[in-house]
Coordinates of C-alpha atoms in Angstrom, one line a residue:
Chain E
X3 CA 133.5 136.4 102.3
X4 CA 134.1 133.4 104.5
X5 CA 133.4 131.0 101.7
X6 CA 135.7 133.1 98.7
X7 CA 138.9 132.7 101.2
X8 CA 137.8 129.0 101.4
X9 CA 138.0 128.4 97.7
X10 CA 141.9 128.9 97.9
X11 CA 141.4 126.2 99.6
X12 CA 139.9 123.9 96.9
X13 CA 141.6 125.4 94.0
X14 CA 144.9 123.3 94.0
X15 CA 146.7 123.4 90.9
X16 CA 146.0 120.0 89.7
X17 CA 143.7 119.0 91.5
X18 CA 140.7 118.8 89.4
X19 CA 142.4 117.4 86.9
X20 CA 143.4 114.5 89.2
X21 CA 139.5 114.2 90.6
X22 CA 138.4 114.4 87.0
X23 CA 141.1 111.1 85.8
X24 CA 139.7 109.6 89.7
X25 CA 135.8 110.1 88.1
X26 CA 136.8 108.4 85.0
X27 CA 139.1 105.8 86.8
X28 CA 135.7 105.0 88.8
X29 CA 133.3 105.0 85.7
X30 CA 135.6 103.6 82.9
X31 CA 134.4 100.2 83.2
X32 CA 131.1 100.8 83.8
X33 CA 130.5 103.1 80.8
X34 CA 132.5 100.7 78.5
X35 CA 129.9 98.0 79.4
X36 CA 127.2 99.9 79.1
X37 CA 128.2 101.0 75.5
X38 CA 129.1 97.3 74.2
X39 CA 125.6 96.1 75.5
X40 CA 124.4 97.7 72.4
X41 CA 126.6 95.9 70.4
X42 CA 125.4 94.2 66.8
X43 CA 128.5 91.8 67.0
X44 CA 129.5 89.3 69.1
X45 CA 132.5 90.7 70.7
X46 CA 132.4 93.1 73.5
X47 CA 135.3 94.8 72.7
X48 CA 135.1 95.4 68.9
X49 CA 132.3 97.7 67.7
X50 CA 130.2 96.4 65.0
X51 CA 126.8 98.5 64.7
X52 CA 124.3 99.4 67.1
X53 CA 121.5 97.2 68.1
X54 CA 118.9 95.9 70.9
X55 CA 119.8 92.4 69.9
X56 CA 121.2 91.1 73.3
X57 CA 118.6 92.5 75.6
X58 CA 116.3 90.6 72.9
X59 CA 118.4 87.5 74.1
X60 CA 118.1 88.3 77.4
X61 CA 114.3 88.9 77.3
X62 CA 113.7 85.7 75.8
X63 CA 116.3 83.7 77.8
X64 CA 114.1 81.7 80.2
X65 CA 116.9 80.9 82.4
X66 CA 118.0 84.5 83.3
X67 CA 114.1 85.2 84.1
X68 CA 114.3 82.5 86.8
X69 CA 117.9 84.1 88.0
X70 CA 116.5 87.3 88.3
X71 CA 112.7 86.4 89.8
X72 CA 114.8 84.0 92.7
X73 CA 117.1 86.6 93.6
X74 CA 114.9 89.5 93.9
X75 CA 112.7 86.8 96.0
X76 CA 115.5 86.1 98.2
X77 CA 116.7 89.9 98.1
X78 CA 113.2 91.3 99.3
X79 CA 112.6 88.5 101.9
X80 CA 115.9 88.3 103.5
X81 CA 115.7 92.4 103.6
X82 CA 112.6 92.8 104.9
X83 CA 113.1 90.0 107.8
X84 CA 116.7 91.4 108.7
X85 CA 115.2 94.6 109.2
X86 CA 112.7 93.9 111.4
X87 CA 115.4 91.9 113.3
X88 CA 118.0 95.1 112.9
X89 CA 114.7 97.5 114.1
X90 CA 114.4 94.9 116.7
X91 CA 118.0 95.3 117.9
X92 CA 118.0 98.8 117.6
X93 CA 115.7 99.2 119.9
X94 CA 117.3 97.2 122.3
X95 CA 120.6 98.2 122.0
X96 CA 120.6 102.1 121.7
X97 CA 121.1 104.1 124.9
X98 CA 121.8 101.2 126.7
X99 CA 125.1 101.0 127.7
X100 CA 124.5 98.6 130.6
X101 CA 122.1 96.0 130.1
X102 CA 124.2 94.5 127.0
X103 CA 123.6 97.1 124.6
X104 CA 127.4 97.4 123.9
X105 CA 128.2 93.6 123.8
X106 CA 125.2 93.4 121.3
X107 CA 126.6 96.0 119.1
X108 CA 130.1 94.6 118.4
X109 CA 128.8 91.2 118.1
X110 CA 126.2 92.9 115.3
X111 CA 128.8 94.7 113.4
X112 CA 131.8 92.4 113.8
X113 CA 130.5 90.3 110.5
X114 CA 130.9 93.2 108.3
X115 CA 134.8 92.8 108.7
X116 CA 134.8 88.7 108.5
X117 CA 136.6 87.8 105.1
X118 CA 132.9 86.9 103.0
X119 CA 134.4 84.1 102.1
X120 CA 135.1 82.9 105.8
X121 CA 131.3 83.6 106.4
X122 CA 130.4 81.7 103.6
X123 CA 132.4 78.3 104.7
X124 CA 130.8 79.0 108.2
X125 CA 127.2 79.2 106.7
X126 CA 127.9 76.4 105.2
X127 CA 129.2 73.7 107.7
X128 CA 126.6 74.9 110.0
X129 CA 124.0 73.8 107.3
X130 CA 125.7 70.6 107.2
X131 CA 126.3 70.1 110.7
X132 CA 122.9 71.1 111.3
X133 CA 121.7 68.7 108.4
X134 CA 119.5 71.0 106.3
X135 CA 119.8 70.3 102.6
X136 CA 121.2 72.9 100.1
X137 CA 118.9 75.3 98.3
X138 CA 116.4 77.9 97.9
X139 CA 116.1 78.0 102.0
X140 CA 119.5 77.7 102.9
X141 CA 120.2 80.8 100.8
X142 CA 117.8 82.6 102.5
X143 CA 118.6 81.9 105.6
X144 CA 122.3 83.1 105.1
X145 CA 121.4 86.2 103.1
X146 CA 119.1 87.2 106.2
X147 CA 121.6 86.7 108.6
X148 CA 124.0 88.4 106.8
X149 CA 121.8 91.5 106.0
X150 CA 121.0 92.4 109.3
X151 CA 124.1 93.9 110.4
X152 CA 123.7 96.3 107.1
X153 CA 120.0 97.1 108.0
X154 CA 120.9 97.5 111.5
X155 CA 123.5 100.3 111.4
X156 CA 121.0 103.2 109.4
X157 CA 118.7 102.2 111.4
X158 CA 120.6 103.0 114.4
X159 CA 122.0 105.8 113.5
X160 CA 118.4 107.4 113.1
X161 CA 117.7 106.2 116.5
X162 CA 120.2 107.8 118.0
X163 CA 119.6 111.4 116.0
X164 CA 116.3 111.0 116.7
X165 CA 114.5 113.1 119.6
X166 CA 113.8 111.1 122.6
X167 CA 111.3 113.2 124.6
X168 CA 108.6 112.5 121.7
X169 CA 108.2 108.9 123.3
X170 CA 108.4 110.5 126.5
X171 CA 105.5 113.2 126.1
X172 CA 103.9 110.4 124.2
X173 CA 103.6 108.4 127.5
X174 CA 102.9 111.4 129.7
X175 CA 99.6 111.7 127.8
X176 CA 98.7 108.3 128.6
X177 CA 99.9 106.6 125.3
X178 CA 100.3 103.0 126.1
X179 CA 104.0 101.9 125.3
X180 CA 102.7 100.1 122.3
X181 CA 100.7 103.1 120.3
X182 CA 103.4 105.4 121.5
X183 CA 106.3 102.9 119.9
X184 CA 103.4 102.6 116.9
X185 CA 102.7 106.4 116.3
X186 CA 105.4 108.3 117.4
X187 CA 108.9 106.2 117.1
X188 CA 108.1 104.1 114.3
X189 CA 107.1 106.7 112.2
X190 CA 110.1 108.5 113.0
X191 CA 112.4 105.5 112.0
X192 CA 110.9 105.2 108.8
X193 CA 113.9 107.1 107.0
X194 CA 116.4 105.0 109.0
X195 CA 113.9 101.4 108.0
X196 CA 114.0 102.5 104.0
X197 CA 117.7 103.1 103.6
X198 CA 118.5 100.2 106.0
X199 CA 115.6 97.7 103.9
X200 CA 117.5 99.2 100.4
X201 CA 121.6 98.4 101.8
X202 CA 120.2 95.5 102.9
X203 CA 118.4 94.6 99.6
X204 CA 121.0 95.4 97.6
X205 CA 123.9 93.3 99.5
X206 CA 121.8 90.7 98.9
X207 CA 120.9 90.9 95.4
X208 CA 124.6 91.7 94.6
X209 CA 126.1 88.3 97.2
X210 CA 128.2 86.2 95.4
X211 CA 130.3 84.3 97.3
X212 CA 128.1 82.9 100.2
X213 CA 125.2 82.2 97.4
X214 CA 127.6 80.3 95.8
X215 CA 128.7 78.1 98.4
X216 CA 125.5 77.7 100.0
X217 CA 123.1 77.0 96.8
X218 CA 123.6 73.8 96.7
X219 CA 123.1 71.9 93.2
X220 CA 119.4 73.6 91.3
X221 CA 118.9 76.5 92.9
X222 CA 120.2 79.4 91.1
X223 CA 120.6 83.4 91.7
X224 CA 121.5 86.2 89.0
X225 CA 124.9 86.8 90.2
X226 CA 125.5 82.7 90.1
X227 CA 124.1 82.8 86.7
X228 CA 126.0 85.7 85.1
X229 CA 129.3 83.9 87.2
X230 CA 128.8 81.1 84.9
X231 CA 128.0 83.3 81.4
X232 CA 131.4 84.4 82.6
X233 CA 133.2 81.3 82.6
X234 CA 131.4 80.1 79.1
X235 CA 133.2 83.0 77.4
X236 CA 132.4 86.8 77.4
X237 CA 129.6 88.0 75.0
X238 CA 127.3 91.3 75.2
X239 CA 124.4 89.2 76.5
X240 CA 126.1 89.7 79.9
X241 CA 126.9 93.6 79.1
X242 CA 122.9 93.9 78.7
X243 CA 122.2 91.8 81.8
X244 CA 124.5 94.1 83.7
X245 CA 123.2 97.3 81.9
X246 CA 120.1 96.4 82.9
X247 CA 120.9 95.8 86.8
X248 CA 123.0 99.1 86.8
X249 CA 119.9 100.6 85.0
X250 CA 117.9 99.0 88.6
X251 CA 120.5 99.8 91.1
X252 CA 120.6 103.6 89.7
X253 CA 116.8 103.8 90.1
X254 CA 117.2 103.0 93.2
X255 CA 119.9 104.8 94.8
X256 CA 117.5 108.1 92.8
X257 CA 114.8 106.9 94.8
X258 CA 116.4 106.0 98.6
X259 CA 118.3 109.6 97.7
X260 CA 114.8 111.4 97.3
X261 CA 113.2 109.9 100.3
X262 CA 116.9 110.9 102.3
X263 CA 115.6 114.7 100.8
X264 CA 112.4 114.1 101.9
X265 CA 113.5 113.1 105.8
X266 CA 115.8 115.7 106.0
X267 CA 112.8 118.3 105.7
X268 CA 110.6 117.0 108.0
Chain L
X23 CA 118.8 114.8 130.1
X24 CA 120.3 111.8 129.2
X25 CA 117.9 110.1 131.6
X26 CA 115.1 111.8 129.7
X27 CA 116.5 110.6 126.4
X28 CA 116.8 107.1 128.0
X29 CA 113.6 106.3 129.7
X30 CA 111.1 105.8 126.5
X31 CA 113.7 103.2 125.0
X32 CA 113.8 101.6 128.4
X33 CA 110.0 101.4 128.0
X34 CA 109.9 99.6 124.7
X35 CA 112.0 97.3 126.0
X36 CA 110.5 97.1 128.7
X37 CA 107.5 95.8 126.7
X38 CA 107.4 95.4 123.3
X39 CA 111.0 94.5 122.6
X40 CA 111.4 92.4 125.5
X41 CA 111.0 88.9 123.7
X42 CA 113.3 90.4 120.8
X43 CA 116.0 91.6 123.2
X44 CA 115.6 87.8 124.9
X45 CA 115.8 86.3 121.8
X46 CA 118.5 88.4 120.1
X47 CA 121.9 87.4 121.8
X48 CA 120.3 83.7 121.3
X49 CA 120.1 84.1 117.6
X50 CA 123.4 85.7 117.4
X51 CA 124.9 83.3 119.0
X52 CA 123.1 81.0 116.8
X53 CA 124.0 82.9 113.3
X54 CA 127.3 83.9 113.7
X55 CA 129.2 82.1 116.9
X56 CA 128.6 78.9 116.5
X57 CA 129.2 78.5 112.5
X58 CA 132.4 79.7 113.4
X59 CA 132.9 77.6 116.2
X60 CA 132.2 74.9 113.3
X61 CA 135.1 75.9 111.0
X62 CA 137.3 76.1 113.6
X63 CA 135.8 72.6 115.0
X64 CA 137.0 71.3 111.3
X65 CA 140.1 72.7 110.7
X66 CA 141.5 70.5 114.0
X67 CA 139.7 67.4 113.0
X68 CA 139.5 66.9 109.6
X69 CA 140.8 64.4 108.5
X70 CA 141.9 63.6 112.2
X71 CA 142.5 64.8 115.5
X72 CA 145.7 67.6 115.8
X73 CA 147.1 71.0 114.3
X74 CA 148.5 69.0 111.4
X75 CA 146.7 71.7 108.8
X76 CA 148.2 75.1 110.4
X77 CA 151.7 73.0 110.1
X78 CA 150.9 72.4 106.7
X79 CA 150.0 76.5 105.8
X80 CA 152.9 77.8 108.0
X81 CA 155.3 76.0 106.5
X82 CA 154.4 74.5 103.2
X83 CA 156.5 76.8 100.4
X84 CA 153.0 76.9 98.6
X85 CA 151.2 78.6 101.2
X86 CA 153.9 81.1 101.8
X87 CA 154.0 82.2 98.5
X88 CA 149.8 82.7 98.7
X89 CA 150.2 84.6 102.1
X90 CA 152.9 86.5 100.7
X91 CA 150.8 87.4 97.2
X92 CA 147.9 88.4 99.4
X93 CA 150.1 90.7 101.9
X94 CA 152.0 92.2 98.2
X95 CA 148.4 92.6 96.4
X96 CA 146.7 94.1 99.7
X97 CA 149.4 96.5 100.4
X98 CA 150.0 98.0 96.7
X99 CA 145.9 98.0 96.4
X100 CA 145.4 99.5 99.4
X101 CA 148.7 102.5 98.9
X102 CA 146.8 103.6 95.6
X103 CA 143.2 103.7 97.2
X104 CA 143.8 106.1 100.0
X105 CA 145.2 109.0 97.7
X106 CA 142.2 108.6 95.3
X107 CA 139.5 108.2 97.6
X108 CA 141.3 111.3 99.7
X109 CA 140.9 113.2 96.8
X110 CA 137.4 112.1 95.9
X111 CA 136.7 112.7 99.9
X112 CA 138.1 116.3 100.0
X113 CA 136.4 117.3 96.9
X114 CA 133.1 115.6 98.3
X115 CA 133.0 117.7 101.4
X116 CA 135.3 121.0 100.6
X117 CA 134.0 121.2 96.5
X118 CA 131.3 124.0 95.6
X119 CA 127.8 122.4 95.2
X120 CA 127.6 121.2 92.6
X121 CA 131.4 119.8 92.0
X122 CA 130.3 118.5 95.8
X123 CA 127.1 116.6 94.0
X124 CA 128.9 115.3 91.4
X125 CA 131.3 113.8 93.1
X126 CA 128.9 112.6 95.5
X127 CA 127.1 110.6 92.5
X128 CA 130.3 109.7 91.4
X129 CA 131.0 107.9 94.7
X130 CA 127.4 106.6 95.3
X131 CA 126.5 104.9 92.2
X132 CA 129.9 102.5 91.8
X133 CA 129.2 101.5 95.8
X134 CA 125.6 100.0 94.4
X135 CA 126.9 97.9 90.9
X136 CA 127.5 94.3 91.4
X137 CA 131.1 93.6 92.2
X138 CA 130.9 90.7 89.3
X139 CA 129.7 93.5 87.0
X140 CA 132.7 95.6 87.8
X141 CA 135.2 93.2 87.7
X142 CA 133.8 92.0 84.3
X143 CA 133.8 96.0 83.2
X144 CA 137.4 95.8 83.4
X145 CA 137.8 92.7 82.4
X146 CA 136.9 93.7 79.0
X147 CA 138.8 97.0 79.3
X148 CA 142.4 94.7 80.5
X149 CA 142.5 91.6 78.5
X150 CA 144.7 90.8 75.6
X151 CA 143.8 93.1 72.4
X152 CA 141.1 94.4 74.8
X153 CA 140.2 98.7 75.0
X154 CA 143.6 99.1 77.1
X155 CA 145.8 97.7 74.3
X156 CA 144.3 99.6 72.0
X157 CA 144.8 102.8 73.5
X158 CA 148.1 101.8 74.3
X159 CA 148.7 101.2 71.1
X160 CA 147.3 104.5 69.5
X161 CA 149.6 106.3 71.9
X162 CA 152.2 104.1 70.5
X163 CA 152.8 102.3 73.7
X164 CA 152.6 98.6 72.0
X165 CA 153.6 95.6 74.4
X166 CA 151.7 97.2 77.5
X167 CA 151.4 94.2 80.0
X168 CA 147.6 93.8 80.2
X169 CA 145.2 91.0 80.8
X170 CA 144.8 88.5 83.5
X171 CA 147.8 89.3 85.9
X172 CA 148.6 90.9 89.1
X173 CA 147.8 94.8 87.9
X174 CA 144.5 93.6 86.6
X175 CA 143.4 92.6 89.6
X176 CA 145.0 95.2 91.8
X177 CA 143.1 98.0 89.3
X178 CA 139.7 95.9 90.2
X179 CA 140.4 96.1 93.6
X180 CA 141.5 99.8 93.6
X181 CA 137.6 100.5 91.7
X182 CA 136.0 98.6 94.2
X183 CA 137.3 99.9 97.3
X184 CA 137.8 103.6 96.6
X185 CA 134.0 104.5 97.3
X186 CA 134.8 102.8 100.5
X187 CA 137.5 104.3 101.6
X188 CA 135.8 107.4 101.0
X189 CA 132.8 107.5 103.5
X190 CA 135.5 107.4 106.6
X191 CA 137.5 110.4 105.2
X192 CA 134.8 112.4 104.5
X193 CA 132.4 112.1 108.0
X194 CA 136.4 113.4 109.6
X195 CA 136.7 115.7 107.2
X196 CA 132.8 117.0 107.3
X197 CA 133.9 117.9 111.4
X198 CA 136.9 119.9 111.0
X199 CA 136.0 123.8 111.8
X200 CA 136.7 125.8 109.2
X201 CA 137.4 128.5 110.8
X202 CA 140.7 127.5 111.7
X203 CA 141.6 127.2 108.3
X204 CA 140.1 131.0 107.8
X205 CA 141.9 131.3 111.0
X206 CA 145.5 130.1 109.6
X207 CA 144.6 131.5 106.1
X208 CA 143.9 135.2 108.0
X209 CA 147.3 134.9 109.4
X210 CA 149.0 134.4 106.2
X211 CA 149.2 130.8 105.1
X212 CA 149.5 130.2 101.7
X213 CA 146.2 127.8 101.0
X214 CA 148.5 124.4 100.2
X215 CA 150.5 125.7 104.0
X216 CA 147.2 125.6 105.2
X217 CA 146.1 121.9 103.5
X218 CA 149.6 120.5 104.4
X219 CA 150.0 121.5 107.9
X220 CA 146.3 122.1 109.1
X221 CA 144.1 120.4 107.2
X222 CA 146.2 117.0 106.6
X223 CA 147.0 116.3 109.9
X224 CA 143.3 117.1 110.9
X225 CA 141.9 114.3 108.5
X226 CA 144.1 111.7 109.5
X227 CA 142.2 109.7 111.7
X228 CA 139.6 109.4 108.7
X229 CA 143.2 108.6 106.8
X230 CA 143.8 105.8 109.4
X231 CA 140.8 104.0 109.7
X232 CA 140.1 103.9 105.6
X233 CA 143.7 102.6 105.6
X234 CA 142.4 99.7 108.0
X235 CA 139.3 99.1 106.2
X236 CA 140.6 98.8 102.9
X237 CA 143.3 96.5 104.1
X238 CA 140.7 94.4 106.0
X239 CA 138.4 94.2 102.9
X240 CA 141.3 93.5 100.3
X241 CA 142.6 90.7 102.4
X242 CA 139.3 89.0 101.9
X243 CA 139.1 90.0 98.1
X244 CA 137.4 86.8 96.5
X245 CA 135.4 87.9 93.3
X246 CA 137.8 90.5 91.9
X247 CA 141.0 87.9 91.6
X248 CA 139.5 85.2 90.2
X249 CA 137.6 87.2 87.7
X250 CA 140.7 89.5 86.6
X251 CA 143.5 87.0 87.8
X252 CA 141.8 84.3 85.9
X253 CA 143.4 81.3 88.1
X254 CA 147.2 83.6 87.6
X255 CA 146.8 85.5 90.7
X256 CA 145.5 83.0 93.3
X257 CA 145.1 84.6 97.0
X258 CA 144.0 83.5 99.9
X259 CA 140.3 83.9 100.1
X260 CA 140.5 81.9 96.6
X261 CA 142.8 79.4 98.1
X262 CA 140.1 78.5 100.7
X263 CA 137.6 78.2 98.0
X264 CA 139.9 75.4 96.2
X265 CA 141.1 73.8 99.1
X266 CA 136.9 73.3 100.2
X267 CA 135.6 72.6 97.2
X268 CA 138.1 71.8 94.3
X269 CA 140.7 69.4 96.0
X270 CA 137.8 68.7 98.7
X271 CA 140.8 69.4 101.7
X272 CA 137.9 70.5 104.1
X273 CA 140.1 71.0 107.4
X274 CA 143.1 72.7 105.3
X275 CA 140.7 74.9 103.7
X276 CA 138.6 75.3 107.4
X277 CA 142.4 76.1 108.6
X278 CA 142.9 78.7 105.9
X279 CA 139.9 80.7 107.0
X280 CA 140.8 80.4 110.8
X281 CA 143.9 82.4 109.5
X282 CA 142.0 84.4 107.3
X283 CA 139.9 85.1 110.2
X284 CA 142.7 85.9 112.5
X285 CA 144.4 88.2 110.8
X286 CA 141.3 90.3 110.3
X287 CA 140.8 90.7 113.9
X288 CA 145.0 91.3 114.8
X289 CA 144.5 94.1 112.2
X290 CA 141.6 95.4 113.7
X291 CA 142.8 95.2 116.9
X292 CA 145.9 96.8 115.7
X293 CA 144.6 99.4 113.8
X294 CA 142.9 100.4 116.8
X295 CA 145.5 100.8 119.3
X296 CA 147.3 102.7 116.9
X297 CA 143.9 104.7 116.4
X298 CA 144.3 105.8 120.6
X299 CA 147.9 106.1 120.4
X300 CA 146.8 109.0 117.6
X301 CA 144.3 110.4 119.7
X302 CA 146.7 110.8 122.7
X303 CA 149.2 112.5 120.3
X304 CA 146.6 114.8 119.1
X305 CA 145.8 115.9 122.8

C-alpha cells in the first residue's frame, strides 16, 4: 500500500519524458559512433553501406596493436600495484582517528579534485627535477600514483561495512595476526579489492592528459594514439577503435556488476 | 563496541601493516607534495627570481579574457548538469525496478567510455554539415550554430559530468525516510507539494556538493575543449598546456596551474563552509 501512494510520487507529468530526452542526451553520441563504425564510406557522418571494413583496418594496423598492448600493460600494472598500496592504506587508516588516520585520508583523496592537468605538470617536473628520462616507466609511475586514491576509496568503504569482531574472534582462537589478516579480512575485502583494481584500471586505460605529458617522445598509449587519428582528420577507423573499447569497458562494468551481486549475497 | 571494532585493525597494524603505515606518509609526501612543491618552485623562478608571472596572468587583458571564459563555460555547464543529473538521480533511487535499472545502466556505462571517445561522439554529431545540422535542417531549422564553438563544448562537458553529479544526489536521496513523505502525503499533500517542499529541500545537501564537484571538475576541463573547441574555445587548463609546451613559457604556465590549483581548493573550502552553514539551518 506503502509503495502505490509512493508512485504519486514518481509519476510527475513530464517527467519521464524529460528522463527519457536525459537517456538519449547521455547516449546520443555514443550510439552515433557506434553505428558509423560500420560504415562502407569514408565519412563518419554520411552513410554509405554497411561493412567490417574499419575494424579490418584496425586489426591489421600494427601501430594500434602496440597502443592497445602498452596501455593495457600500464593499465594492469599500475592497478594492481596502487591497490596493494590503497589495501595497504586502508588498513592503516580506517578506525584510526588518532594515530594519523585522518591526515592520511585527505592527503589520499585531495588528488581526485587537483585540475588533471595540474597533476600532470607536477608529474612532470618532478621527473625532470628528479632526472629520470621520459617513457614507458615514467608513465607508469604516474598512472600508479594517480590510481591509488581511486583504488583506495572502495576499498575503504568495504573496510568500514565490514564486521570487525571476525578479526577479533579470529585472534581469540589463537590465529596469528598474519593468518587471521590472510583468512578472515582479506577474503572479506575481496569485493572492495575487485571494484577498487577495475576504477583503478579503467582511469588508467582511459588517462589522457598526464600520459601525454609524461610520455615523452616513443612511447605511446591508445588514448595518445587515437588523440593523434584525431588531429589527422576524423575517419570510422577511430569509430571501430572506440566501438571496440566501449565494447571492453561494457564487459567489464557486466562483470565488476556481477561480482557486486555476488558480494552482496554472501 | 567501538573498541571491539577497533582492536583487530590496531593489530594488523600493529604487525603486518606496520612498514606500510611507515612508509605511506613518506610516499605521499613523495607522490603528491613535493611535485607540487616543484611547480610552484617554477612558477617564482623561471625565467628569474620574483612574482613577475602572477603579475603577468592578473593583469595581462589575455589572461582575463581565459579566466573569464573558464568562470562563463563552468558556470553555464555546471547550471545545466544539476537539473539533468537530479532528474536521472531521482529516477535512479525513487523509479520502480526496472525504470530504477535502467537508469542505473544509463548512468554507469557513460561514467566508464573514454572521455576522448565521447568528446569525439559529439564531435561528429556538432560539426559543420554534421548529424545536428541535419536534423536541424529536416525540422527546418537551417543556420543552427553548430561546430567547434562555445555550446559544443559546453554540451561535452554537460555528457561528461552528469553521471557525476549523479552519485552525490542519489546516496542523499537513497537516506531520506520515506515515510515522511507517506507521512505528508497521508495528511493531504498533493505528491509535487510533497516533492517541492519535502523532498527538495531534503536532497539539497546531495544538490550542494554535486554543484561543487561539477564546478571543481569543469574548471579543470582539458580534453573536452580542445577536442569540441578545436583551438576557438581556449580555457584555462588548455592555456597551461600551451604556455608549457607550445610557447615553452614554463614559469607562466607553472603560474597558471598554482592558480588553477588555488581556486580548486578556495572552492572547496568554500563549498564546504556553506555545506555546515546548511547543516546548522537544517537543525
Amino acid at each position: 500500500m506503502s509503495t502505490a501512494r509512493l508512485r504519486d510520487l514518481r509519476v510527475f507529468p513530464g517527467f519521464g519524458l524529460l528522463s527519457v530526452g536525459c537517456v538519449v542526451f547521455l547516449y546520443a553520441p555514443i550510439v552515433v559512433l557506434a553505428i558509423y563504425s560500420f560504415n562502407d564510406g569514408r565519412s563518419v557522418t554520411r552513410w554509405a553501406g554497411f561493412s567490417f571494413r574499419w575494424y579490418q583496418t584496425v586489426f591489421a594496423n600494427q601501430n594500434i596493436q602496440t597502443a592497445a598492448i602498452n596501455s593495457v600493460v600500464i593499465a594492469v600494472i599500475a592497478a594492481t600495484v596502487a591497490t596493494v598500496f590503497a589495501l595497504g592504506a586502508a588498513i592503516a587508516t580506517v578506525n584510526r582517528k588518532k594515530g594519523g588516520g585522518e591526515g592520511a585520508y585527505v592527503v589520499l583523496t585531495f588528488p581526485l579534485m587537483v585540475p588533471e592537468i595540474v597533476t600532470a605538470v607536477a608529474s612532470l617536473v618532478f621527473f625532470v627535477a628528479v632526472g629520470i628520462s621520459l617513457g614507458f616507466a615514467t608513465i607508469l609511475i604516474a598512472h600508479i600514483v594517480f590510481c591509488i586514491p581511486f583504488a583506495y576509496l572502495p576499498i575503504k568503504a568495504r573496510l568500514e561495512s565490514m564486521d570487525g569482531t571476525l578479526p577479533s574472534a579470529a585472534a581469540d582462537l589463537y590465529a596469528s595476526p598474519a593468518k587471521a589478516f590472510l583468512r578472515i579480512t582479506l577474503p572479506l575485502l575481496v569485493p572492495g579489492l575487485v571494484s577498487g583494481w577495475l576504477l583503478a584500471f579503467i582511469i588508467s586505460l582511459d588517462d589522457f592528459i598526464i600520459t601525454a605529458l609524461v610520455a615523452g617522445p616513443g612511447a605511446t598509449t591508445l588514448p595518445l594514439h587515437i588523440y593523434g587519428m584525431l588531429r589527422l582528420g576524423m575517419t570510422p577507423e577511430v569509430n571501430a577503435i572506440s566501438t571496440l573499447m566501449l565494447a571492453a569497458s561494457t564487459v567489464l562494468v557486466l562483470i565488476s556488476g556481477l561480482l557486486g551481486q555476488a558480494g552482496r549475497k554472501h | 563496541m567501538m573498541r571491539a571494532q577497533s582492536t583487530p585493525v590496531r593489530r594488523y597494524a600493529a604487525t603486518g601493516s606496520l612498514a606500510m603505515l611507515w612508509a605511506l606518509p613518506v610516499i605521499l609526501t613523495l607522490a603528491y607534495v613535493l611535485p607540487f612543491a616543484g611547480v610552484t618552485l617554477w612558477s617564482v623562478t623561471r625565467p628569474e627570481l620574483g612574482l613577475q608571472n602572477y603579475v603577468r596572468i592578473f593583469t595581462g587583458a589575455d589572461f582575463q579574457a581565459i579566466f573569464f571564459r573558464t568562470a562563463w563555460v563552468c558556470l553555464v555547464s555546471t547550471a545545466i548538469t544539476i537539473p539533468i543529473a537530479y532528474l536521472l538521480a531521482y529516477y535512479w533511487v525513487m523509479g520502480s525496478g526496472r525504470r530504477s535499472r535502467l537508469v542505473e545502466i544509463c548512468i554507469f556505462i557513460p561514467f566508464w567510455i573514454s572521455v576522448l571517445v565521447r568528446a569525439f561522439g559529439w564531435v561528429v554529431i556538432l560539426r559543420n554539415n554534421g548529424l545536428a545540422s541535419d536534423v536541424a535542417n529536416a525540422f527546418g531549422l537551417g543556420g543552427l550554430s553548430t561546430g567547434r564553438n562555445v555550446w559544443s563544448v559546453i554540451t561535452g562537458m554537460v555528457h561528461f559530468m552528469v553521471p557525476f553529479a549523479v552519485l552525490p544526489m542519489a546516496s542523499v536521496m537513497r537516506k531520506i525516510d520515506r515515510r515522511v513523505l507517506l507521512a505528508a502525503l497521508g495528511l493531504g499533500c498533493r505528491p509535487l507539494g510533497v516533492f517541492w517542499r519535502i523532498y527538495l529541500p531534503m536532497s539539497l545537501p546531495g544538490v550542494f556538493s554535486a554543484l561543487a564537484m561539477t564546478f571543481i571538475f569543469s574548471l579543470g576541463f582539458f580534453v573536452t575543449p580542445m577536442i569540441l573547441g578545436g583551438g576557438r574555445v581556449v580555457l584555462t587548463a588548455e592555456t597551461v598546456f600551451v604556455q608549457m609546451f607550445q610557447t615553452a613559457n614554463w614559469g607562466l604556465g607553472a603560474a597558471l596551474g598554482v592558480v588553477l590549483l588555488v581556486a580548486v581548493f578556495a572552492i572547496l573550502w568554500l563549498s564546504q563552509r556553506v555545506m555546515r552553514i546548511e547543516q546548522l539551518m537544517s537543525r
